[in-house]
């Protein structure tokens, strides 16, 4: 099992992304010198949205969670305060910021969605499907790092 770790002061990059649906644009890259926590350098995948730094060969160097990215719902407050607050689906559109390690060998960043393994119910009378496989990475967008 891979434990997220803290990377000591090292070159890092603050990235600002905008998105609409699954379409992602990198709008800003800013070098920063700071400690980054929650970095995952292992191969174990857990569902969620992440930003990875990769070398020129596309190998992952580090992965950090993109918490709060790709919001697809919003709270709706009723006019009458006695009624409950509800959550409704909305078009996924917005922006998010993440700071990633940017060592010298980092050449690109990728926005990655780790999808949980999916199991569809079998047709009536069919045998049960095999157990779900591992989570899978889906690259939403890849961008070159500017130095």
PDB file of N, CA and C in Angstrom, residues 10-99:
ATOM      1  N   UNK A  10      11.130  21.829  -2.429  1.00  0.00           N
ATOM      2  CA  UNK A  10      11.696  21.401  -3.701  1.00  0.00           C
ATOM      3  C   UNK A  10      11.015  22.221  -4.777  1.00  0.00           C
ATOM      4  N   UNK A  11      11.568  22.224  -5.981  1.00  0.00           N
ATOM      5  CA  UNK A  11      10.867  22.943  -7.049  1.00  0.00           C
ATOM      6  C   UNK A  11       9.445  22.424  -7.183  1.00  0.00           C
ATOM      7  N   UNK A  12       8.527  23.335  -7.341  1.00  0.00           N
ATOM      8  CA  UNK A  12       7.120  22.976  -7.480  1.00  0.00           C
ATOM      9  C   UNK A  12       6.477  23.955  -8.453  1.00  0.00           C
ATOM     10  N   UNK A  13       5.293  23.594  -8.904  1.00  0.00           N
ATOM     11  CA  UNK A  13       4.577  24.436  -9.856  1.00  0.00           C
ATOM     12  C   UNK A  13       3.124  24.554  -9.405  1.00  0.00           C
ATOM     13  N   UNK A  14       2.651  25.791  -9.317  1.00  0.00           N
ATOM     14  CA  UNK A  14       1.226  26.039  -9.058  1.00  0.00           C
ATOM     15  C   UNK A  14       0.544  26.109 -10.414  1.00  0.00           C
ATOM     16  N   UNK A  15      -0.464  25.265 -10.600  1.00  0.00           N
ATOM     17  CA  UNK A  15      -1.174  25.175 -11.869  1.00  0.00           C
ATOM     18  C   UNK A  15      -2.627  25.568 -11.660  1.00  0.00           C
ATOM     19  N   UNK A  16      -3.142  26.364 -12.581  1.00  0.00           N
ATOM     20  CA  UNK A  16      -4.567  26.722 -12.545  1.00  0.00           C
ATOM     21  C   UNK A  16      -5.206  26.184 -13.816  1.00  0.00           C
ATOM     22  N   UNK A  17      -6.263  25.399 -13.620  1.00  0.00           N
ATOM     23  CA  UNK A  17      -6.985  24.784 -14.722  1.00  0.00           C
ATOM     24  C   UNK A  17      -8.410  25.323 -14.768  1.00  0.00           C
ATOM     25  N   UNK A  18      -8.960  25.416 -15.967  1.00  0.00           N
ATOM     26  CA  UNK A  18     -10.383  25.680 -16.167  1.00  0.00           C
ATOM     27  C   UNK A  18     -10.956  24.459 -16.863  1.00  0.00           C
ATOM     28  N   UNK A  19     -12.224  24.189 -16.598  1.00  0.00           N
ATOM     29  CA  UNK A  19     -12.852  23.036 -17.223  1.00  0.00           C
ATOM     30  C   UNK A  19     -14.308  23.307 -17.529  1.00  0.00           C
ATOM     31  N   UNK A  20     -14.776  22.596 -18.532  1.00  0.00           N
ATOM     32  CA  UNK A  20     -16.190  22.570 -18.873  1.00  0.00           C
ATOM     33  C   UNK A  20     -16.470  21.136 -19.292  1.00  0.00           C
ATOM     34  N   UNK A  21     -17.293  20.440 -18.507  1.00  0.00           N
ATOM     35  CA  UNK A  21     -17.464  19.007 -18.709  1.00  0.00           C
ATOM     36  C   UNK A  21     -16.135  18.329 -18.448  1.00  0.00           C
ATOM     37  N   UNK A  22     -15.701  17.476 -19.358  1.00  0.00           N
ATOM     38  CA  UNK A  22     -14.398  16.820 -19.224  1.00  0.00           C
ATOM     39  C   UNK A  22     -13.313  17.528 -20.028  1.00  0.00           C
ATOM     40  N   UNK A  23     -13.634  18.682 -20.626  1.00  0.00           N
ATOM     41  CA  UNK A  23     -12.656  19.457 -21.377  1.00  0.00           C
ATOM     42  C   UNK A  23     -11.877  20.337 -20.404  1.00  0.00           C
ATOM     43  N   UNK A  24     -10.547  20.201 -20.413  1.00  0.00           N
ATOM     44  CA  UNK A  24      -9.690  20.887 -19.447  1.00  0.00           C
ATOM     45  C   UNK A  24      -8.688  21.766 -20.180  1.00  0.00           C
ATOM     46  N   UNK A  25      -8.465  22.981 -19.640  1.00  0.00           N
ATOM     47  CA  UNK A  25      -7.454  23.910 -20.173  1.00  0.00           C
ATOM     48  C   UNK A  25      -6.522  24.318 -19.045  1.00  0.00           C
ATOM     49  N   UNK A  26      -5.234  24.343 -19.306  1.00  0.00           N
ATOM     50  CA  UNK A  26      -4.257  24.874 -18.355  1.00  0.00           C
ATOM     51  C   UNK A  26      -4.130  26.359 -18.631  1.00  0.00           C
ATOM     52  N   UNK A  27      -4.486  27.206 -17.649  1.00  0.00           N
ATOM     53  CA  UNK A  27      -4.478  28.646 -17.889  1.00  0.00           C
ATOM     54  C   UNK A  27      -3.305  29.348 -17.227  1.00  0.00           C
ATOM     55  N   UNK A  28      -2.635  28.708 -16.259  1.00  0.00           N
ATOM     56  CA  UNK A  28      -1.517  29.369 -15.603  1.00  0.00           C
ATOM     57  C   UNK A  28      -0.561  28.341 -15.008  1.00  0.00           C
ATOM     58  N   UNK A  29       0.739  28.632 -15.146  1.00  0.00           N
ATOM     59  CA  UNK A  29       1.805  27.853 -14.510  1.00  0.00           C
ATOM     60  C   UNK A  29       2.703  28.843 -13.784  1.00  0.00           C
ATOM     61  N   UNK A  30       2.903  28.621 -12.484  1.00  0.00           N
ATOM     62  CA  UNK A  30       3.740  29.531 -11.717  1.00  0.00           C
ATOM     63  C   UNK A  30       4.683  28.726 -10.827  1.00  0.00           C
ATOM     64  N   UNK A  31       6.005  28.880 -11.020  1.00  0.00           N
ATOM     65  CA  UNK A  31       6.941  28.169 -10.143  1.00  0.00           C
ATOM     66  C   UNK A  31       6.799  28.676  -8.706  1.00  0.00           C
ATOM     67  N   UNK A  32       6.841  27.758  -7.753  1.00  0.00           N
ATOM     68  CA  UNK A  32       6.777  28.099  -6.332  1.00  0.00           C
ATOM     69  C   UNK A  32       7.788  27.243  -5.596  1.00  0.00           C
ATOM     70  N   UNK A  33       8.203  27.706  -4.432  1.00  0.00           N
ATOM     71  CA  UNK A  33       9.115  26.947  -3.578  1.00  0.00           C
ATOM     72  C   UNK A  33       8.379  26.698  -2.276  1.00  0.00           C
ATOM     73  N   UNK A  34       7.856  25.492  -2.138  1.00  0.00           N
ATOM     74  CA  UNK A  34       7.072  25.180  -0.950  1.00  0.00           C
ATOM     75  C   UNK A  34       7.060  23.684  -0.688  1.00  0.00           C
ATOM     76  N   UNK A  35       6.647  23.323   0.501  1.00  0.00           N
ATOM     77  CA  UNK A  35       6.483  21.925   0.863  1.00  0.00           C
ATOM     78  C   UNK A  35       5.122  21.460   0.369  1.00  0.00           C
ATOM     79  N   UNK A  36       5.091  20.307  -0.260  1.00  0.00           N
ATOM     80  CA  UNK A  36       3.849  19.761  -0.794  1.00  0.00           C
ATOM     81  C   UNK A  36       3.515  18.491  -0.017  1.00  0.00           C
ATOM     82  N   UNK A  37       2.294  18.411   0.492  1.00  0.00           N
ATOM     83  CA  UNK A  37       1.870  17.201   1.192  1.00  0.00           C
ATOM     84  C   UNK A  37       0.848  16.461   0.340  1.00  0.00           C
ATOM     85  N   UNK A  38       0.635  15.191   0.650  1.00  0.00           N
ATOM     86  CA  UNK A  38      -0.348  14.391  -0.073  1.00  0.00           C
ATOM     87  C   UNK A  38       0.142  13.870  -1.400  1.00  0.00           C
ATOM     88  N   UNK A  39       1.459  13.876  -1.624  1.00  0.00           N
ATOM     89  CA  UNK A  39       2.025  13.403  -2.889  1.00  0.00           C
ATOM     90  C   UNK A  39       2.058  11.885  -2.881  1.00  0.00           C
ATOM     91  N   UNK A  40       1.639  11.275  -3.978  1.00  0.00           N
ATOM     92  CA  UNK A  40       1.641   9.826  -4.123  1.00  0.00           C
ATOM     93  C   UNK A  40       2.608   9.482  -5.243  1.00  0.00           C
ATOM     94  N   UNK A  41       3.639   8.715  -4.912  1.00  0.00           N
ATOM     95  CA  UNK A  41       4.607   8.322  -5.933  1.00  0.00           C
ATOM     96  C   UNK A  41       4.484   6.842  -6.281  1.00  0.00           C
ATOM     97  N   UNK A  42       3.528   6.147  -5.674  1.00  0.00           N
ATOM     98  CA  UNK A  42       3.349   4.716  -5.918  1.00  0.00           C
ATOM     99  C   UNK A  42       2.444   4.437  -7.090  1.00  0.00           C
ATOM    100  N   UNK A  43       2.227   3.154  -7.340  1.00  0.00           N
ATOM    101  CA  UNK A  43       1.432   2.744  -8.487  1.00  0.00           C
ATOM    102  C   UNK A  43      -0.017   2.418  -8.118  1.00  0.00           C
ATOM    103  N   UNK A  44      -0.320   2.347  -6.818  1.00  0.00           N
ATOM    104  CA  UNK A  44      -1.682   1.985  -6.411  1.00  0.00           C
ATOM    105  C   UNK A  44      -2.641   3.127  -6.710  1.00  0.00           C
ATOM    106  N   UNK A  45      -3.751   2.804  -7.334  1.00  0.00           N
ATOM    107  CA  UNK A  45      -4.721   3.823  -7.734  1.00  0.00           C
ATOM    108  C   UNK A  45      -5.940   3.781  -6.826  1.00  0.00           C
ATOM    109  N   UNK A  46      -6.420   4.948  -6.448  1.00  0.00           N
ATOM    110  CA  UNK A  46      -7.685   5.044  -5.732  1.00  0.00           C
ATOM    111  C   UNK A  46      -8.547   6.024  -6.510  1.00  0.00           C
ATOM    112  N   UNK A  47      -9.853   5.827  -6.521  1.00  0.00           N
ATOM    113  CA  UNK A  47     -10.727   6.681  -7.335  1.00  0.00           C
ATOM    114  C   UNK A  47     -10.620   8.153  -6.962  1.00  0.00           C
ATOM    115  N   UNK A  48     -10.713   9.009  -7.976  1.00  0.00           N
ATOM    116  CA  UNK A  48     -10.678  10.452  -7.761  1.00  0.00           C
ATOM    117  C   UNK A  48     -10.037  11.161  -8.930  1.00  0.00           C
ATOM    118  N   UNK A  49      -9.878  12.477  -8.775  1.00  0.00           N
ATOM    119  CA  UNK A  49      -9.224  13.302  -9.789  1.00  0.00           C
ATOM    120  C   UNK A  49      -7.853  13.710  -9.268  1.00  0.00           C
ATOM    121  N   UNK A  50      -6.851  13.646 -10.148  1.00  0.00           N
ATOM    122  CA  UNK A  50      -5.469  13.899  -9.763  1.00  0.00           C
ATOM    123  C   UNK A  50      -4.764  14.694 -10.844  1.00  0.00           C
ATOM    124  N   UNK A  51      -3.630  15.305 -10.464  1.00  0.00           N
ATOM    125  CA  UNK A  51      -2.718  15.919 -11.426  1.00  0.00           C
ATOM    126  C   UNK A  51      -1.371  15.246 -11.214  1.00  0.00           C
ATOM    127  N   UNK A  52      -0.796  14.768 -12.306  1.00  0.00           N
ATOM    128  CA  UNK A  52       0.484  14.065 -12.261  1.00  0.00           C
ATOM    129  C   UNK A  52       1.569  14.879 -12.931  1.00  0.00           C
ATOM    130  N   UNK A  53       2.794  14.749 -12.420  1.00  0.00           N
ATOM    131  CA  UNK A  53       3.949  15.219 -13.181  1.00  0.00           C
ATOM    132  C   UNK A  53       4.552  13.976 -13.829  1.00  0.00           C
ATOM    133  N   UNK A  54       5.014  14.158 -15.073  1.00  0.00           N
ATOM    134  CA  UNK A  54       5.591  13.051 -15.833  1.00  0.00           C
ATOM    135  C   UNK A  54       6.886  13.485 -16.489  1.00  0.00           C
ATOM    136  N   UNK A  55       7.740  12.504 -16.766  1.00  0.00           N
ATOM    137  CA  UNK A  55       8.978  12.806 -17.476  1.00  0.00           C
ATOM    138  C   UNK A  55       8.708  12.807 -18.977  1.00  0.00           C
ATOM    139  N   UNK A  56       9.761  13.013 -19.770  1.00  0.00           N
ATOM    140  CA  UNK A  56       9.605  13.073 -21.231  1.00  0.00           C
ATOM    141  C   UNK A  56       9.075  11.775 -21.827  1.00  0.00           C
ATOM    142  N   UNK A  57       9.287  10.667 -21.146  1.00  0.00           N
ATOM    143  CA  UNK A  57       8.797   9.385 -21.640  1.00  0.00           C
ATOM    144  C   UNK A  57       7.376   9.065 -21.193  1.00  0.00           C
ATOM    145  N   UNK A  58       6.742   9.999 -20.468  1.00  0.00           N
ATOM    146  CA  UNK A  58       5.374   9.786 -20.008  1.00  0.00           C
ATOM    147  C   UNK A  58       5.266   9.010 -18.711  1.00  0.00           C
ATOM    148  N   UNK A  59       6.405   8.723 -18.054  1.00  0.00           N
ATOM    149  CA  UNK A  59       6.381   8.005 -16.786  1.00  0.00           C
ATOM    150  C   UNK A  59       5.985   8.948 -15.651  1.00  0.00           C
ATOM    151  N   UNK A  60       5.090   8.481 -14.790  1.00  0.00           N
ATOM    152  CA  UNK A  60       4.636   9.293 -13.659  1.00  0.00           C
ATOM    153  C   UNK A  60       5.761   9.471 -12.651  1.00  0.00           C
ATOM    154  N   UNK A  61       5.968  10.725 -12.250  1.00  0.00           N
ATOM    155  CA  UNK A  61       6.929  11.040 -11.202  1.00  0.00           C
ATOM    156  C   UNK A  61       6.213  11.222  -9.869  1.00  0.00           C
ATOM    157  N   UNK A  62       5.062  11.890  -9.902  1.00  0.00           N
ATOM    158  CA  UNK A  62       4.289  12.134  -8.678  1.00  0.00           C
ATOM    159  C   UNK A  62       2.846  12.407  -9.063  1.00  0.00           C
ATOM    160  N   UNK A  63       1.952  12.160  -8.116  1.00  0.00           N
ATOM    161  CA  UNK A  63       0.515  12.390  -8.330  1.00  0.00           C
ATOM    162  C   UNK A  63      -0.024  13.079  -7.080  1.00  0.00           C
ATOM    163  N   UNK A  64      -0.753  14.181  -7.299  1.00  0.00           N
ATOM    164  CA  UNK A  64      -1.397  14.871  -6.179  1.00  0.00           C
ATOM    165  C   UNK A  64      -2.896  14.946  -6.441  1.00  0.00           C
ATOM    166  N   UNK A  65      -3.689  14.849  -5.385  1.00  0.00           N
ATOM    167  CA  UNK A  65      -5.143  14.915  -5.578  1.00  0.00           C
ATOM    168  C   UNK A  65      -5.582  16.314  -6.017  1.00  0.00           C
ATOM    169  N   UNK A  66      -6.578  16.363  -6.866  1.00  0.00           N
ATOM    170  CA  UNK A  66      -7.194  17.633  -7.291  1.00  0.00           C
ATOM    171  C   UNK A  66      -8.528  17.718  -6.553  1.00  0.00           C
ATOM    172  N   UNK A  67      -8.430  18.039  -5.275  1.00  0.00           N
ATOM    173  CA  UNK A  67      -9.625  18.075  -4.425  1.00  0.00           C
ATOM    174  C   UNK A  67     -10.577  19.175  -4.873  1.00  0.00           C
ATOM    175  N   UNK A  68     -11.844  18.832  -4.973  1.00  0.00           N
ATOM    176  CA  UNK A  68     -12.858  19.823  -5.327  1.00  0.00           C
ATOM    177  C   UNK A  68     -12.939  20.142  -6.803  1.00  0.00           C
ATOM    178  N   UNK A  69     -12.137  19.466  -7.613  1.00  0.00           N
ATOM    179  CA  UNK A  69     -12.197  19.714  -9.066  1.00  0.00           C
ATOM    180  C   UNK A  69     -13.423  19.031  -9.651  1.00  0.00           C
ATOM    181  N   UNK A  70     -13.902  19.537 -10.746  1.00  0.00           N
ATOM    182  CA  UNK A  70     -14.982  18.932 -11.514  1.00  0.00           C
ATOM    183  C   UNK A  70     -16.279  18.785 -10.715  1.00  0.00           C
ATOM    184  N   UNK A  71     -16.694  19.861 -10.107  1.00  0.00           N
ATOM    185  CA  UNK A  71     -17.966  19.856  -9.372  1.00  0.00           C
ATOM    186  C   UNK A  71     -19.116  19.680 -10.357  1.00  0.00           C
ATOM    187  N   UNK A  72     -20.004  18.755 -10.050  1.00  0.00           N
ATOM    188  CA  UNK A  72     -21.129  18.469 -10.931  1.00  0.00           C
ATOM    189  C   UNK A  72     -22.465  18.627 -10.231  1.00  0.00           C
ATOM    190  N   UNK A  73     -22.442  19.208  -9.023  1.00  0.00           N
ATOM    191  CA  UNK A  73     -23.690  19.462  -8.312  1.00  0.00           C
ATOM    192  C   UNK A  73     -23.527  20.715  -7.465  1.00  0.00           C
ATOM    193  N   UNK A  74     -24.658  21.254  -7.039  1.00  0.00           N
ATOM    194  CA  UNK A  74     -24.646  22.462  -6.213  1.00  0.00           C
ATOM    195  C   UNK A  74     -25.768  22.379  -5.188  1.00  0.00           C
ATOM    196  N   UNK A  75     -25.545  23.013  -4.042  1.00  0.00           N
ATOM    197  CA  UNK A  75     -26.603  23.088  -3.039  1.00  0.00           C
ATOM    198  C   UNK A  75     -27.576  24.190  -3.415  1.00  0.00           C
ATOM    199  N   UNK A  76     -28.860  23.909  -3.220  1.00  0.00           N
ATOM    200  CA  UNK A  76     -29.906  24.890  -3.497  1.00  0.00           C
ATOM    201  C   UNK A  76     -30.623  25.173  -2.179  1.00  0.00           C
ATOM    202  N   UNK A  77     -30.625  26.442  -1.799  1.00  0.00           N
ATOM    203  CA  UNK A  77     -31.254  26.840  -0.553  1.00  0.00           C
ATOM    204  C   UNK A  77     -32.682  27.290  -0.832  1.00  0.00           C
ATOM    205  N   UNK A  78     -33.638  26.767  -0.079  1.00  0.00           N
ATOM    206  CA  UNK A  78     -35.048  27.112  -0.325  1.00  0.00           C
ATOM    207  C   UNK A  78     -35.366  28.521   0.163  1.00  0.00           C
ATOM    208  N   UNK A  79     -36.413  29.101  -0.398  1.00  0.00           N
ATOM    209  CA  UNK A  79     -36.860  30.414   0.073  1.00  0.00           C
ATOM    210  C   UNK A  79     -37.405  30.313   1.489  1.00  0.00           C
ATOM    211  N   UNK A  80     -38.069  29.218   1.791  1.00  0.00           N
ATOM    212  CA  UNK A  80     -38.615  28.996   3.130  1.00  0.00           C
ATOM    213  C   UNK A  80     -37.564  28.226   3.926  1.00  0.00           C
ATOM    214  N   UNK A  81     -37.023  28.838   4.979  1.00  0.00           N
ATOM    215  CA  UNK A  81     -35.937  28.218   5.737  1.00  0.00           C
ATOM    216  C   UNK A  81     -36.350  26.909   6.423  1.00  0.00           C
ATOM    217  N   UNK A  82     -37.632  26.620   6.516  1.00  0.00           N
ATOM    218  CA  UNK A  82     -38.097  25.376   7.127  1.00  0.00           C
ATOM    219  C   UNK A  82     -37.962  24.192   6.170  1.00  0.00           C
ATOM    220  N   UNK A  83     -37.799  24.477   4.875  1.00  0.00           N
ATOM    221  CA  UNK A  83     -37.635  23.412   3.895  1.00  0.00           C
ATOM    222  C   UNK A  83     -36.167  22.979   3.846  1.00  0.00           C
ATOM    223  N   UNK A  84     -35.900  21.756   3.411  1.00  0.00           N
ATOM    224  CA  UNK A  84     -34.513  21.264   3.396  1.00  0.00           C
ATOM    225  C   UNK A  84     -33.696  21.876   2.258  1.00  0.00           C
ATOM    226  N   UNK A  85     -32.405  21.928   2.481  1.00  0.00           N
ATOM    227  CA  UNK A  85     -31.455  22.296   1.425  1.00  0.00           C
ATOM    228  C   UNK A  85     -31.321  21.070   0.532  1.00  0.00           C
ATOM    229  N   UNK A  86     -31.331  21.279  -0.763  1.00  0.00           N
ATOM    230  CA  UNK A  86     -31.227  20.148  -1.694  1.00  0.00           C
ATOM    231  C   UNK A  86     -29.973  20.288  -2.547  1.00  0.00           C
ATOM    232  N   UNK A  87     -29.583  19.215  -3.178  1.00  0.00           N
ATOM    233  CA  UNK A  87     -28.437  19.203  -4.094  1.00  0.00           C
ATOM    234  C   UNK A  87     -28.961  18.848  -5.470  1.00  0.00           C
ATOM    235  N   UNK A  88     -28.554  19.626  -6.480  1.00  0.00           N
ATOM    236  CA  UNK A  88     -29.003  19.386  -7.846  1.00  0.00           C
ATOM    237  C   UNK A  88     -27.788  19.246  -8.761  1.00  0.00           C
ATOM    238  N   UNK A  89     -27.974  18.487  -9.828  1.00  0.00           N
ATOM    239  CA  UNK A  89     -26.923  18.336 -10.830  1.00  0.00           C
ATOM    240  C   UNK A  89     -26.804  19.633 -11.624  1.00  0.00           C
ATOM    241  N   UNK A  90     -25.560  20.032 -11.917  1.00  0.00           N
ATOM    242  CA  UNK A  90     -25.299  21.210 -12.741  1.00  0.00           C
ATOM    243  C   UNK A  90     -24.254  20.836 -13.784  1.00  0.00           C
ATOM    244  N   UNK A  91     -24.152  21.658 -14.812  1.00  0.00           N
ATOM    245  CA  UNK A  91     -23.107  21.437 -15.816  1.00  0.00           C
ATOM    246  C   UNK A  91     -21.757  21.656 -15.146  1.00  0.00           C
ATOM    247  N   UNK A  92     -20.864  20.682 -15.304  1.00  0.00           N
ATOM    248  CA  UNK A  92     -19.537  20.788 -14.705  1.00  0.00           C
ATOM    249  C   UNK A  92     -18.759  21.885 -15.404  1.00  0.00           C
ATOM    250  N   UNK A  93     -18.540  22.990 -14.698  1.00  0.00           N
ATOM    251  CA  UNK A  93     -17.795  24.116 -15.264  1.00  0.00           C
ATOM    252  C   UNK A  93     -17.158  24.870 -14.113  1.00  0.00           C
ATOM    253  N   UNK A  94     -15.895  25.246 -14.258  1.00  0.00           N
ATOM    254  CA  UNK A  94     -15.239  25.991 -13.194  1.00  0.00           C
ATOM    255  C   UNK A  94     -13.740  25.994 -13.359  1.00  0.00           C
ATOM    256  N   UNK A  95     -13.061  26.157 -12.232  1.00  0.00           N
ATOM    257  CA  UNK A  95     -11.605  26.209 -12.219  1.00  0.00           C
ATOM    258  C   UNK A  95     -11.109  25.565 -10.929  1.00  0.00           C
ATOM    259  N   UNK A  96      -9.868  25.110 -10.957  1.00  0.00           N
ATOM    260  CA  UNK A  96      -9.244  24.595  -9.739  1.00  0.00           C
ATOM    261  C   UNK A  96      -7.747  24.823  -9.819  1.00  0.00           C
ATOM    262  N   UNK A  97      -7.123  24.851  -8.641  1.00  0.00           N
ATOM    263  CA  UNK A  97      -5.692  25.089  -8.517  1.00  0.00           C
ATOM    264  C   UNK A  97      -5.066  23.911  -7.789  1.00  0.00           C
ATOM    265  N   UNK A  98      -3.877  23.530  -8.210  1.00  0.00           N
ATOM    266  CA  UNK A  98      -3.143  22.457  -7.544  1.00  0.00           C
ATOM    267  C   UNK A  98      -1.654  22.793  -7.620  1.00  0.00           C
ATOM    268  N   UNK A  99      -0.905  22.394  -6.599  1.00  0.00           N
ATOM    269  CA  UNK A  99       0.551  22.566  -6.605  1.00  0.00           C
ATOM    270  C   UNK A  99       1.164  21.174  -6.708  1.00  0.00           C
TER     271      UNK A  99
END
